[in-house]
Short mmCIF file of C-alpha atoms in Angstrom, two decimals:
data_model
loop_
_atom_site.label_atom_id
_atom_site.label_comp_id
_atom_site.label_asym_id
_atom_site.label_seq_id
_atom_site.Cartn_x
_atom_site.Cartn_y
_atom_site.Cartn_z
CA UNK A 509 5.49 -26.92 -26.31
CA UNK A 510 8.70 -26.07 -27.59
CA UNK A 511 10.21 -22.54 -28.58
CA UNK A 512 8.53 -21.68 -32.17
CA UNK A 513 11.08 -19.21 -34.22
CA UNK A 514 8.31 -17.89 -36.27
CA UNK A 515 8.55 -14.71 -38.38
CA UNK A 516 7.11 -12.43 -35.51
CA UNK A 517 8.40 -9.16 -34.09
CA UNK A 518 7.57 -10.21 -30.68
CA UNK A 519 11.16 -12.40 -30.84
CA UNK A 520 13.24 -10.04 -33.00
CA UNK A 521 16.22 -9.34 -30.80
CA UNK A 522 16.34 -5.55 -31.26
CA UNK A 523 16.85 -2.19 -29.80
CA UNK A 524 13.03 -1.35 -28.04
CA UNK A 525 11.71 1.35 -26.35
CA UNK A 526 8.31 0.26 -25.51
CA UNK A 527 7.78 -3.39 -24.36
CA UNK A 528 10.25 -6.49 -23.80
CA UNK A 529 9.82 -10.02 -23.21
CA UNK A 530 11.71 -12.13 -21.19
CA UNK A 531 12.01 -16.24 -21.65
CA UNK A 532 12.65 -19.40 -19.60
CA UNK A 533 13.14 -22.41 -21.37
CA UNK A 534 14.19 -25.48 -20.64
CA UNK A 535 14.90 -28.91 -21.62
CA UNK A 536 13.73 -29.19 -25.74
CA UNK A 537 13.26 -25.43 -25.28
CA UNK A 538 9.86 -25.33 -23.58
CA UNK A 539 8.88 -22.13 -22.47
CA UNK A 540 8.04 -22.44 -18.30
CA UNK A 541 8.74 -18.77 -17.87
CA UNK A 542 7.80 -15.45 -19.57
CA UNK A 543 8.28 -11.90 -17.87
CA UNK A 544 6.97 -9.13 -20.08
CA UNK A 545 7.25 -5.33 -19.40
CA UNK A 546 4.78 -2.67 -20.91
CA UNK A 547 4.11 0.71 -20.73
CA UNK A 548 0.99 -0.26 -18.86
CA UNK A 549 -1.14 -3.14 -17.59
CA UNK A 550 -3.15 -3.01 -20.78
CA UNK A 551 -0.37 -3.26 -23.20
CA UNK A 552 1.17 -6.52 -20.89
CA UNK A 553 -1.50 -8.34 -21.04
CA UNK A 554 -2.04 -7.96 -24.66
CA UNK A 555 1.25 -8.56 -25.36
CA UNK A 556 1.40 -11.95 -22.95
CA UNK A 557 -1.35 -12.89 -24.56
CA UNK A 558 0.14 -12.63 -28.32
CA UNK A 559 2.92 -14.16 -27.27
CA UNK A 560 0.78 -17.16 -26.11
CA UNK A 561 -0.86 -17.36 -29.18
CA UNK A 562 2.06 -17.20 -31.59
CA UNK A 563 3.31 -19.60 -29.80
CA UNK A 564 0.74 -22.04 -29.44
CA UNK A 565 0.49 -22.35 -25.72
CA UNK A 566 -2.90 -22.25 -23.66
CA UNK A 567 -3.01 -19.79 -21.39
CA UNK A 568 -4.87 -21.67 -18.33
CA UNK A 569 -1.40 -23.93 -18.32
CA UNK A 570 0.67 -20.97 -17.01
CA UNK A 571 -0.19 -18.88 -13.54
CA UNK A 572 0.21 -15.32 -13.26
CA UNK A 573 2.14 -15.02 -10.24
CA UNK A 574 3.14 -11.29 -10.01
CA UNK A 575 2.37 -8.09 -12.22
CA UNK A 576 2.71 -4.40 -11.47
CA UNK A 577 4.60 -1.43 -11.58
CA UNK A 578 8.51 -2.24 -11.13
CA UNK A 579 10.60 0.91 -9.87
CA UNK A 580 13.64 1.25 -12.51
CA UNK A 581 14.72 4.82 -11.40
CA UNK A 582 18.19 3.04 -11.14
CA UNK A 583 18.89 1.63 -14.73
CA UNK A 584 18.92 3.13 -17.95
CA UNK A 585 18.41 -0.46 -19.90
CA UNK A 586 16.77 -3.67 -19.18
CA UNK A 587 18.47 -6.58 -20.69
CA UNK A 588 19.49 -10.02 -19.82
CA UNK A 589 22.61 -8.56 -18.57
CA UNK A 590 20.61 -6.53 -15.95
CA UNK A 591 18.65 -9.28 -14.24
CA UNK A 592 21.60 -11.39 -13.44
CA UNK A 593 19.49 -12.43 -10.30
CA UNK A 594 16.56 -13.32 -12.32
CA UNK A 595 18.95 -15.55 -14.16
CA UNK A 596 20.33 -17.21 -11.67
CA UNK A 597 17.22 -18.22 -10.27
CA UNK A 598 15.78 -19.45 -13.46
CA UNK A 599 19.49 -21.16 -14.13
CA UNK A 600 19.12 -23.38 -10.66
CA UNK A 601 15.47 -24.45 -12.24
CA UNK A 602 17.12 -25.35 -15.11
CA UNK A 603 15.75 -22.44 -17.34
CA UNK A 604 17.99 -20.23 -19.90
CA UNK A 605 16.91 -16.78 -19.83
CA UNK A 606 16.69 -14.80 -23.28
CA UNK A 607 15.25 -11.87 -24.17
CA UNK A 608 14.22 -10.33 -27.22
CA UNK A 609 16.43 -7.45 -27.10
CA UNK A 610 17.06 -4.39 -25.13
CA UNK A 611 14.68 -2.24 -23.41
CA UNK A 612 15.93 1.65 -23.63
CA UNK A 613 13.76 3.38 -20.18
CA UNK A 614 15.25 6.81 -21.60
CA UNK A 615 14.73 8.00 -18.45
CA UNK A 616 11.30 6.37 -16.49
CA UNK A 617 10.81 5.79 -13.26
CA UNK A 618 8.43 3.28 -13.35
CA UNK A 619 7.51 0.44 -15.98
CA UNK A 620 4.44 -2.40 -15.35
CA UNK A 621 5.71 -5.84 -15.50
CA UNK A 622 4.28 -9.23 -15.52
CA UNK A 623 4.98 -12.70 -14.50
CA UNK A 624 3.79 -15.99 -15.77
CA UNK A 625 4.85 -19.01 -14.94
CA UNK A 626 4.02 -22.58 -16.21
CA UNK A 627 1.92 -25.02 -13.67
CA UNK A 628 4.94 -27.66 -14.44
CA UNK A 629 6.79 -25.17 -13.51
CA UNK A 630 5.09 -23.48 -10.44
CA UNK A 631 4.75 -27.72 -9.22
CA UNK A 632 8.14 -28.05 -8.97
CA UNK A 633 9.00 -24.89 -7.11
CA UNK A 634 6.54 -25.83 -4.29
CA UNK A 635 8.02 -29.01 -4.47
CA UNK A 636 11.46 -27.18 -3.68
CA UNK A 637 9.79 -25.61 -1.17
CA UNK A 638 8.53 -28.35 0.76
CA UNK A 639 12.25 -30.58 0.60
CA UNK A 640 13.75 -26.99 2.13
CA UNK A 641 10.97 -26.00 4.52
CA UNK A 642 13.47 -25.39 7.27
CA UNK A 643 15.84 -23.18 5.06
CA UNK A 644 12.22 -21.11 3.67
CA UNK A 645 11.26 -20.53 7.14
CA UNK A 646 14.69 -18.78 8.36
CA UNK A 647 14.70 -16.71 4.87
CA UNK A 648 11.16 -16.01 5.17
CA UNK A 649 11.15 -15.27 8.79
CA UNK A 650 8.11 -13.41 10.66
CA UNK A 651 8.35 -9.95 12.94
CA UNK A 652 5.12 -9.49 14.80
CA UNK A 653 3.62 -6.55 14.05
CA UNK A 654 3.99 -3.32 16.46
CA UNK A 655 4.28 0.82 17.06
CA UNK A 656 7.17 2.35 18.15
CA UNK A 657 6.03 5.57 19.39
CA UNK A 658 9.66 6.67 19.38
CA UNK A 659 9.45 6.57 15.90
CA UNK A 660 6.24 8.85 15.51
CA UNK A 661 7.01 12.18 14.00
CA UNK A 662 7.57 14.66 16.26
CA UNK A 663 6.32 17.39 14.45
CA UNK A 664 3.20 15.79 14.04
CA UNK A 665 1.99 14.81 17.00
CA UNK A 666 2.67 16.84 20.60
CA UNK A 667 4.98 15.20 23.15
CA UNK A 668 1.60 14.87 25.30
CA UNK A 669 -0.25 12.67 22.89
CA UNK A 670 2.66 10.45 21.86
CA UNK A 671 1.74 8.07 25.09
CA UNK A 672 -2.12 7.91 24.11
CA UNK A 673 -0.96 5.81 20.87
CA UNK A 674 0.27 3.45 23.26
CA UNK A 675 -3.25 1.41 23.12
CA UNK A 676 -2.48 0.39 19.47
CA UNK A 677 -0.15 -2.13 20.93
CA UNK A 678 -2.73 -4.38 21.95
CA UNK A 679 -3.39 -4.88 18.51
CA UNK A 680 -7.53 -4.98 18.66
CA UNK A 681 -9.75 -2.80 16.68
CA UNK A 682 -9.63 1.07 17.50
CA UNK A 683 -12.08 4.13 17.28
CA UNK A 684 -9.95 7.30 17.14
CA UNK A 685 -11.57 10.27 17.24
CA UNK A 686 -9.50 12.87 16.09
CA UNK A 687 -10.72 16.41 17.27
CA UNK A 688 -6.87 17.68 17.28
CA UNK A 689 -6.58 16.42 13.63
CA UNK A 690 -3.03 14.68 13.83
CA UNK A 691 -2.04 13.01 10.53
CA UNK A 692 -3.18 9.41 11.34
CA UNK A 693 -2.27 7.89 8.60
CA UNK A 694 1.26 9.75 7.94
CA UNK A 695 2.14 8.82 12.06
CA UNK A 696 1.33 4.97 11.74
CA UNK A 697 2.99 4.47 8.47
CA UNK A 698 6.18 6.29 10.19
CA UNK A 699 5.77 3.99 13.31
CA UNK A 700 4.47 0.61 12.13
CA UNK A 701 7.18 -1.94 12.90
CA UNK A 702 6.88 -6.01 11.95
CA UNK A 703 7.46 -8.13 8.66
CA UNK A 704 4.52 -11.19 7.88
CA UNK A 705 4.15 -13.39 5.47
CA UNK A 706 1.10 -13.59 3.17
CA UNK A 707 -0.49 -15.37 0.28
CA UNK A 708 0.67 -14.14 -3.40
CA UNK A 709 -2.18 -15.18 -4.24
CA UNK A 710 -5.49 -17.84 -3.22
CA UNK A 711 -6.64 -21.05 -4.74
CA UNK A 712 -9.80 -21.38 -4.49
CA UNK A 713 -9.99 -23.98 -6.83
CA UNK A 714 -8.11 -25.01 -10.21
CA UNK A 715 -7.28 -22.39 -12.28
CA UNK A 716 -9.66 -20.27 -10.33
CA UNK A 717 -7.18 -17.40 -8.44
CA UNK A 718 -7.81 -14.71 -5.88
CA UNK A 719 -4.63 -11.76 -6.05
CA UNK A 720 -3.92 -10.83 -2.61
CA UNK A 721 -0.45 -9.19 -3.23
CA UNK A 722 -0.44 -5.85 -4.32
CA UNK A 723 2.81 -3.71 -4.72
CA UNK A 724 0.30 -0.49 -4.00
CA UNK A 725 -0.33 -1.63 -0.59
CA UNK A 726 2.64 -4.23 -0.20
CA UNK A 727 6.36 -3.43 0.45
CA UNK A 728 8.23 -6.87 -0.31
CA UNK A 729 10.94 -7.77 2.06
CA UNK A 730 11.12 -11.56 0.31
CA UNK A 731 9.34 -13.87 -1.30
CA UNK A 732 8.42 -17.53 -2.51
CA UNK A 733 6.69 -18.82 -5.26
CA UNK A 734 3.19 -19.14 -3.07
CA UNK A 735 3.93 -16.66 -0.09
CA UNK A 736 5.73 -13.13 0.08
CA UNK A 737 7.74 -12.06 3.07
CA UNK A 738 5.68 -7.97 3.44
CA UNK A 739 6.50 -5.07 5.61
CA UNK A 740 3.58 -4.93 8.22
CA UNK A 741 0.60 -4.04 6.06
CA UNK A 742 -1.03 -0.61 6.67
CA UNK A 743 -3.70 -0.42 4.12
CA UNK A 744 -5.56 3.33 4.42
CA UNK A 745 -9.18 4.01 3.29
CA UNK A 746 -10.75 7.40 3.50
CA UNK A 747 -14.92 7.72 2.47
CA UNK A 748 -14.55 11.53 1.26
CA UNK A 749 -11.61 10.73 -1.59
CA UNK A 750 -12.06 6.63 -2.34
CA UNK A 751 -14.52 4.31 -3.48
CA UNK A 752 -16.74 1.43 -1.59
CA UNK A 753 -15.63 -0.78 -4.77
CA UNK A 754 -12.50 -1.17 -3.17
CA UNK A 755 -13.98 -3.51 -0.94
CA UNK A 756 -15.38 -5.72 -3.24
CA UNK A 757 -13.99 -8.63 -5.31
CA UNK A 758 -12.53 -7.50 -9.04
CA UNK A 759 -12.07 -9.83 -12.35
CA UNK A 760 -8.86 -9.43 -13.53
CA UNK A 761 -8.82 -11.37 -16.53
CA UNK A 762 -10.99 -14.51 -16.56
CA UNK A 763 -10.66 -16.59 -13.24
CA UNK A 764 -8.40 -14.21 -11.58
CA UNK A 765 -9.77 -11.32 -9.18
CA UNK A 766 -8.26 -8.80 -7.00
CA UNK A 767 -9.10 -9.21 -3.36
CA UNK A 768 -11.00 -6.31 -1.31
CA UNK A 769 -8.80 -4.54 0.49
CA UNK A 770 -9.57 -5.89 3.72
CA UNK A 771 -7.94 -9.02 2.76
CA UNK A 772 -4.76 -6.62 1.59
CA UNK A 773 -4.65 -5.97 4.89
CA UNK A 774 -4.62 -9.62 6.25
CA UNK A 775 -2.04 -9.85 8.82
CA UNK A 776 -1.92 -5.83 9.37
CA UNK A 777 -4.56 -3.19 9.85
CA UNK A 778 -7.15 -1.31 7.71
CA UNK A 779 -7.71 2.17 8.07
CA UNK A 780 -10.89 3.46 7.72
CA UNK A 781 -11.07 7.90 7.71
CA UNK A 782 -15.12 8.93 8.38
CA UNK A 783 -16.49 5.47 6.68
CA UNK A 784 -20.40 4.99 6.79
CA UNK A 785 -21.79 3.49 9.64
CA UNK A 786 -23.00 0.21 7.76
CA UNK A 787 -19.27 -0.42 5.93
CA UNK A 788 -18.30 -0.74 9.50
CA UNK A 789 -20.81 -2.81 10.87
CA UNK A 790 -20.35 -5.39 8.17
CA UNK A 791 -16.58 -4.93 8.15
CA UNK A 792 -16.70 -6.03 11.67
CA UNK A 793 -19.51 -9.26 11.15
CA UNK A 794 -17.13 -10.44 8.70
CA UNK A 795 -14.35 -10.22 11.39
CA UNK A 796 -16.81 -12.07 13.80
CA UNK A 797 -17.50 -14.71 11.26
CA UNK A 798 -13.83 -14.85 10.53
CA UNK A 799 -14.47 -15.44 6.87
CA UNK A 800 -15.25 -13.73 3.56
CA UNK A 801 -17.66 -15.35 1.13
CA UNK A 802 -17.01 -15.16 -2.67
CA UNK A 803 -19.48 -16.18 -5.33
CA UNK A 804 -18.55 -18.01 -8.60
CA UNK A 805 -20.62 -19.53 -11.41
CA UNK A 806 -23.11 -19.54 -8.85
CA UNK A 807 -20.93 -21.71 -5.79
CA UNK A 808 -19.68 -20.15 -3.06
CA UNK A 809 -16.40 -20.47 -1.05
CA UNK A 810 -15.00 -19.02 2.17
CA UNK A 811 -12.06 -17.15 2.70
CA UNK A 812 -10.20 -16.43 6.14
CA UNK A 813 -9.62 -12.88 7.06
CA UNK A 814 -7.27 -11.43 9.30
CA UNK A 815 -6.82 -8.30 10.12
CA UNK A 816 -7.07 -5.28 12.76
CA UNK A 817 -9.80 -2.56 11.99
CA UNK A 818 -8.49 1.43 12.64
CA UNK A 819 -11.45 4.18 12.00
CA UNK A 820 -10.87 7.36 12.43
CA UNK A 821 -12.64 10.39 12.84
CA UNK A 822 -13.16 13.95 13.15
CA UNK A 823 -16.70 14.32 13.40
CA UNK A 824 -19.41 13.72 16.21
CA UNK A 825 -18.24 9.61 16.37
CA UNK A 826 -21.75 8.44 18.06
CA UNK A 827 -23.13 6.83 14.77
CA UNK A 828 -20.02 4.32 14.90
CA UNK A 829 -19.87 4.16 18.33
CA UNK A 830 -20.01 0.13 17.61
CA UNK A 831 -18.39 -1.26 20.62
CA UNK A 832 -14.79 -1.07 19.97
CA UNK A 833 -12.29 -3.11 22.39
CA UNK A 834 -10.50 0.43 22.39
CA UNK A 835 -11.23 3.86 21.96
CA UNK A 836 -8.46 6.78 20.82
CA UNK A 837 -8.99 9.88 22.17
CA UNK A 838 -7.13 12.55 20.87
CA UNK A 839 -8.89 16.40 22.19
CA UNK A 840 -7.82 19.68 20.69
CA UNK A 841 -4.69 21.41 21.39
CA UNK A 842 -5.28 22.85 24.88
CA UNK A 843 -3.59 26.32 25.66
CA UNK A 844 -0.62 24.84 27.12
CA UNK A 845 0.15 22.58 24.18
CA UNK A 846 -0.37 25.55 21.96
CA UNK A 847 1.98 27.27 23.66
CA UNK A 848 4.85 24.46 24.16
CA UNK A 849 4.36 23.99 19.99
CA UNK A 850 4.93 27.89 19.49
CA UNK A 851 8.00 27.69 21.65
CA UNK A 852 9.71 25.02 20.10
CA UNK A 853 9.35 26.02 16.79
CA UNK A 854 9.73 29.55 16.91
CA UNK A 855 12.17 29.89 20.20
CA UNK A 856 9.99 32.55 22.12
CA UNK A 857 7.20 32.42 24.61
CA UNK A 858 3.51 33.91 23.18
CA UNK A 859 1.44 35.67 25.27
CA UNK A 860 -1.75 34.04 26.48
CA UNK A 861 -4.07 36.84 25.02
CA UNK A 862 -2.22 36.20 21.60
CA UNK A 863 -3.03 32.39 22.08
CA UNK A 864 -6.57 32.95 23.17
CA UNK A 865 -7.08 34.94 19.97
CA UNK A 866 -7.39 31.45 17.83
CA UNK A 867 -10.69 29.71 19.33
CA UNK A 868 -10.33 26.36 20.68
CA UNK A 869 -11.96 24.77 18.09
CA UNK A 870 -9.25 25.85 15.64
CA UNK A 871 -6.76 25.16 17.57
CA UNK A 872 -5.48 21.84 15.77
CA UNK A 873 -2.34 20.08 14.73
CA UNK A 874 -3.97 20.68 11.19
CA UNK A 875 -4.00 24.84 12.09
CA UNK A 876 -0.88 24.94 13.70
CA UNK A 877 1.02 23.44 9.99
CA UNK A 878 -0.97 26.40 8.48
CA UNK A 879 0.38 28.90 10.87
CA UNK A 880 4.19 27.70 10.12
CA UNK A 881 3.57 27.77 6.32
CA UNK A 882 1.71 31.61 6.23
CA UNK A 883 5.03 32.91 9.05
CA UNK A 884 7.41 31.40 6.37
CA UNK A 885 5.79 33.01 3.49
CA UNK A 886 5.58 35.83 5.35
CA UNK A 887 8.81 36.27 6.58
CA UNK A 888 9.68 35.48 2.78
CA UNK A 889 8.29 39.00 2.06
CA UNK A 890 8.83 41.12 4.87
CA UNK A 891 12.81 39.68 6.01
CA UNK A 892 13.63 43.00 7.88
CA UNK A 893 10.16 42.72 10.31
CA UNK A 894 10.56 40.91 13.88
CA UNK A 895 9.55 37.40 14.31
CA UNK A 896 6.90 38.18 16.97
CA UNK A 897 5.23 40.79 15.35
CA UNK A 898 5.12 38.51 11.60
CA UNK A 899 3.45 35.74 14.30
CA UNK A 900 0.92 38.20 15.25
CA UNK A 901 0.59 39.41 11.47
CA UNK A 902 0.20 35.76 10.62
CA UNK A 903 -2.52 34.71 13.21
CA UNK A 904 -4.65 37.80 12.19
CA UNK A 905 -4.49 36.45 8.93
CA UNK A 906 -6.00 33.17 10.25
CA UNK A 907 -8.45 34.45 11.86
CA UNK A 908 -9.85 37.25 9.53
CA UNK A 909 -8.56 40.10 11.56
CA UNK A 910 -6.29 41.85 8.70
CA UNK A 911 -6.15 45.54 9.54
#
């Protein structure tokens, strides 16, 4: 289907503030690629969809291969004069980019984009692919996955507990229970090292897609047309604040779904903060099984999974206690620690009666953030009063011991 010029604002080349569309055609201009940005994922799809109809074209003969939020906090416009790169891609495919004008960002950080490609088109790539397997292989080249603990925050985790994260390294599934309440998720984002390669997307069968990419839980290092080149995936779930849909499959648009996020994960490791006994369980029959099953129009197919299970929690942990390869221990702060912490941030020695005055079971990595925030407020107020006596002043506060 070649390019139809009719009378349609969609192809006006003009000044726009809201939407844009971006072409590939090729040879007796047929369209094999269209890019549109949106304000939101609503308004793209809507306005792919127009497009497809003004234009005559069916939309099961194009694959959406990539959609989301696209950071722009760097340009002011996007034109065809911005995406050079895109260009010269779509130029060594034989595609001409155009555009249907400017897009003014006037300002945002953020705009939702998304990609459609034709199957001719999406063929041929893989075809590419395939003739330069050796050449996609160094581009798209694997790191396995691992912690640095030199790399873990030091103010969030004591100098004693740094070695007890050591364990993750064997990469099988972990139990941490978390009575000193480090930051979990905050230390193995900071410390995750490792780049692997994972499905865009799954073909179950024609036309029928599962969307495994996600730029919420993805950071792209490179990609092909059928696999993307991710930062170690560290994909964090916590029972109190999200919801058990998330591990479920979700239509997109007809045929297309978004995977759970255990298969986000694939390749990296899924977090779990207090989850129900029974999520677990299954999560970890599905491991055993090493397949997912998805239902559709009444036919079933199986889909690998991959991926290392993290829960974590702070409460009494027997009800998962669920045989684990490995279990995290991490106690609270013991008088010691409490003291080392209050030396190195504050440069003087507290006296043990002073420590003893917070009871063990407060005496966290979670408390000890409060303390520094309530001494810097304080100190904010009262600049002329001595440091020791504000750190006295600020752990009566804590406790409820305000004369």
């Amino acid at each position: 289907m070649g390019l139809r010029m009719i009378n349609s604002e969609i192809l006006v080349p003009q000044e726009r503030y809201d939407s844009l569309v971006f072409i590939g055609i090729g040879s007796g201009e047929k369209i094999e690629f269209i890019k549109v940005y949106a304000e939101d994922k609503n308004k793209a799809i809507d306005l792919l969809n127009l497009f497809f109809y003004e234009q005559g074209i069916h939309p099961m003969d194009f694959l959406v291969v990539d959609q989301g939020f696209e950071d722009v906090s760097h340009k002011e416009i996007i034109s065809t004069k911005t995406e050079e790169e895109l260009s010269a891609y779509l130029s060594r495919m034989g595609l001409k980019l155009i555009s249907n004008g400017v897009l003014y960002l006037q300002g945002k950080d953020s705009i939702y984009q998304l990609t459609a490609i034709s199957k001719e088109l999406y063929a041929k790539i893989k075809k590419q692919k395939g003739a330069k397997n050796g050449d996609a292989k160094k581009e798209l080249k694997e790191i396995a996955p691992y912690f640095d603990l030199k790399s873990i925050p030091k103010e969030e985790v004591p100098e004693e507990y740094i070695k007890l994260f050591a364990s993750l390294n064997l990469m099988q599934d972990v139990l941490i229970i978390n009575e000193a309440e480090i930051d979990v998720e905050k230390v193995l984002k900071e410390s995750i090292r490792g780049q692997v390669l994972i499905p865009r997307q799954i073909e179950i069968e024609e036309e029928l897609l599962i969307r495994i990419f996600d730029r919420e839980y993805h950071s792209e290092v490179a990609s092909a047309v059928d696999q993307i080149l991710v930062k170690t995936p560290m994909v964090y779930w916590d029972y109190y604040v999200d919801s058990i849909s998330d591990f479920k499959f979700k239509k997109i648009e007809e045929r297309i779904f978004s995977a759970p996020i255990f298969l986000k994960a694939t390749k990296g490791f899924l977090i779990l903060s207090d989850p129900p006994r029974e999520l677990v369980k299954k999560l970890k029959r599905i491991k055993k099984r090493g397949y997912v099953k998805f239902r559709f129009r009444n036919k079933y197919h199986k889909i690998p999974v991959n991926f290392t299970l993290i829960v974590e929690t702070t409460e009494n942990p027997h009800h998962l206690n669920l045989n684990f390869p490995i279990t995290l221990k991490l106690p609270k702060l013991d008088e010691n620690t409490w003291s080392k912490l209050i030396k190195e941030e504050f440069g003087f020695d507290l006296n043990i009666a002073d420590i003893r005055r917070i009871p063990r079971e407060n005496r966290t990595m979670t408390a000890f953030k409060n303390l520094k925030i309530l001494h810097r407020k304080l100190k904010e107020m009262y600049p002329e009063k001595d440091e020791l006596e504000l750190l006295r002043e600020t752990i009566d506060i804590m406790i409820g011991e305000v004369k």
